[in-house]
Coordinates of C-alpha atoms in Angstrom, one line a residue:
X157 CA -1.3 19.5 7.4
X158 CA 2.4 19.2 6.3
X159 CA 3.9 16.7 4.4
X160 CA 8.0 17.0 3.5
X161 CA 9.6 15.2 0.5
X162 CA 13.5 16.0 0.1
X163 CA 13.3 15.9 -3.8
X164 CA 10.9 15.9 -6.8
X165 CA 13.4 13.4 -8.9
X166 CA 13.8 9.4 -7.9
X167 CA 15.8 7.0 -9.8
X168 CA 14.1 3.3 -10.5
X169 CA 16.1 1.8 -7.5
X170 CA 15.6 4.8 -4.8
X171 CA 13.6 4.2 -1.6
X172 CA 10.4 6.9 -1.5
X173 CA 10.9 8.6 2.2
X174 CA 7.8 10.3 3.1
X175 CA 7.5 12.4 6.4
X176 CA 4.0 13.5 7.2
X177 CA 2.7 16.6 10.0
X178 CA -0.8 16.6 10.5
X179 CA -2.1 19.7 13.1
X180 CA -5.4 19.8 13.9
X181 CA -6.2 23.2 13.2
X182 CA -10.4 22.8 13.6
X183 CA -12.5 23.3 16.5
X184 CA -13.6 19.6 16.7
X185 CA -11.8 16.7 17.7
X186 CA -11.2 14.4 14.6
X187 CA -11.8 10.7 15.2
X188 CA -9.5 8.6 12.4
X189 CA -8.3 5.0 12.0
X190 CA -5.1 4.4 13.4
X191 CA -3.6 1.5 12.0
X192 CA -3.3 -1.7 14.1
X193 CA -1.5 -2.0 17.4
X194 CA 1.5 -3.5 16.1
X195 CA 1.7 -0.9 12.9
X196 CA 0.2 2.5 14.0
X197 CA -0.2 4.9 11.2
X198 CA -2.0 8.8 11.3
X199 CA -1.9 9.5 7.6
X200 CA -3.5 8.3 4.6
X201 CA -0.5 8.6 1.9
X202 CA -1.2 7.3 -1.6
X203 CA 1.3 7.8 -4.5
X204 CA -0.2 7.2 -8.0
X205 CA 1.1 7.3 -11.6
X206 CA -0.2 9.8 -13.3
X207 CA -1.1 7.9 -16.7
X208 CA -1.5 4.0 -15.5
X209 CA -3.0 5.1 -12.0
X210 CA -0.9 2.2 -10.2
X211 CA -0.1 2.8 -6.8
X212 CA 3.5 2.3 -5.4
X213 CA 4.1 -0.3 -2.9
X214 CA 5.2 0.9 0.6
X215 CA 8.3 -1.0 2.5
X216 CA 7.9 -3.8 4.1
X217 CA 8.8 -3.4 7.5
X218 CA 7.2 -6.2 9.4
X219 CA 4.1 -8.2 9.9
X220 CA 1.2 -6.0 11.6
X221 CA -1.8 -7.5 13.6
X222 CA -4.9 -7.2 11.5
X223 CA -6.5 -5.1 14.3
X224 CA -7.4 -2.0 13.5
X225 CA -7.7 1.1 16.1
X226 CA -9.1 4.6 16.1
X227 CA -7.5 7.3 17.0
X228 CA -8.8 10.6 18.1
X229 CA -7.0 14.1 16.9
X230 CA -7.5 17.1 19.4
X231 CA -7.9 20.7 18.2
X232 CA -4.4 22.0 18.3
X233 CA -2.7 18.4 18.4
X234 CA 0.1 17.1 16.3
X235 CA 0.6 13.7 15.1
X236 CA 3.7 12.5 12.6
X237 CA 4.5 9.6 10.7
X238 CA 7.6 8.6 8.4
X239 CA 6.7 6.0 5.5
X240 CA 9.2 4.4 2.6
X241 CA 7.6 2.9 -0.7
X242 CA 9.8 1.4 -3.1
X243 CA 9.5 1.7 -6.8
X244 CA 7.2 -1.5 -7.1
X245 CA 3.6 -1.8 -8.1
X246 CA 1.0 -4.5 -7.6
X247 CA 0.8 -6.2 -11.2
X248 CA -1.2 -9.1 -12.0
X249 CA 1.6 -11.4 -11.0
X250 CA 2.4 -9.8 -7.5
X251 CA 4.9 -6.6 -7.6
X252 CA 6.5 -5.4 -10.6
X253 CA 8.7 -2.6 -11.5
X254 CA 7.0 0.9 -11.5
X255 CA 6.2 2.6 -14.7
X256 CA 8.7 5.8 -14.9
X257 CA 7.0 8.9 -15.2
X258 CA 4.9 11.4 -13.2
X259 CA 3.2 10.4 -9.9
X260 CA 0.5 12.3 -7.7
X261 CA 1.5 12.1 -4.0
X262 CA -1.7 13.0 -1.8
X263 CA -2.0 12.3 2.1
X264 CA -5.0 13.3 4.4
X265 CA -5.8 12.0 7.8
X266 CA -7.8 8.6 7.5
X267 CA -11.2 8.6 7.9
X268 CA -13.3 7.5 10.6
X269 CA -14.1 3.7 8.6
X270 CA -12.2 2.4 5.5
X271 CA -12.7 -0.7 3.4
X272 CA -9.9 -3.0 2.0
X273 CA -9.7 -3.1 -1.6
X274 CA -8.7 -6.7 -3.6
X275 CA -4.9 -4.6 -4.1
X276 CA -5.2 -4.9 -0.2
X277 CA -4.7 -1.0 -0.4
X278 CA -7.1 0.7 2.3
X279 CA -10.0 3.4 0.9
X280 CA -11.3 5.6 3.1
X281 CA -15.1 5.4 3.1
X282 CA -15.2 9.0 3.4
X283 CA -12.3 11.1 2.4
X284 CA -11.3 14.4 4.1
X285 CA -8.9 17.1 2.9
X286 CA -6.1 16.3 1.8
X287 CA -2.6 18.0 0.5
X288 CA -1.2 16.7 -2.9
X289 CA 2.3 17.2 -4.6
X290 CA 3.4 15.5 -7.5
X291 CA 6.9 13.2 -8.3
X292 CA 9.0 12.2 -11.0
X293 CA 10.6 8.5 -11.8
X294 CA 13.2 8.3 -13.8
X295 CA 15.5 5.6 -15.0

């Protein structure tokens, strides 16, 4: 699994670009929730400050169908995804401005179920592997 960031450093008003790889390097063929048909998605990316643990919001790019697919992942296949978050977090009065500071990035492949949570940020039931880096927000 590959993920590519182009920096460590993002101002408060930068768009977060993140560019995912996932190779199915196992024997076995994964089975993973896909997104819905209108918003496909193979990887699970979560990007967390450090301290408050507030996730940032991705980009909205649409309204997706609430139908959610799954997706099989052959030994040896390749699957890619590009996502944009914005510096935003869900606050108790909808999105506010992210906390500067450090942020965890981590992205696996989804697992086979996941469960909404009241954020509306999908949890993987069961997690699997996943590859973590870490950010900086700066003013």
């Amino acid at each position: 699994m590959k993920s590519y960031w182009t920096k460590n450093r993002y101002g408060i008003n930068d768009d977060i670009v993140v560019k995912t790889k996932l190779t199915n390097q196992g024997e076995d063929t994964l089975t993973y929730v896909s997104g819905s048909s209108s918003c496909p998605k193979h990887a699970v990316v979560n990007i967390v400050h450090v301290e408050t643990n507030k996730r940032l919001e991705i980009k909205p790019y649409g309204p997706c169908t609430a139908d959610l697919g799954k997706s099989k992942l052959k030994p040896g296949q390749t699957v890619e995804d590009t996502d944009i978050y914005i510096t935003k977090v869900y606050g108790k009065s909808g999105q506010e401005l992210a906390p500067l500071g450090k942020y965890d990035i981590e992205v696996a492949l989804p697992s086979e179920d996941i469960r909404s949570t009241e954020n509306n940020h999908s949890v993987p039931i069961e997690q699997r592997q996943s590859v973590k880096t870490q950010i900086v927000l700066v003013r």
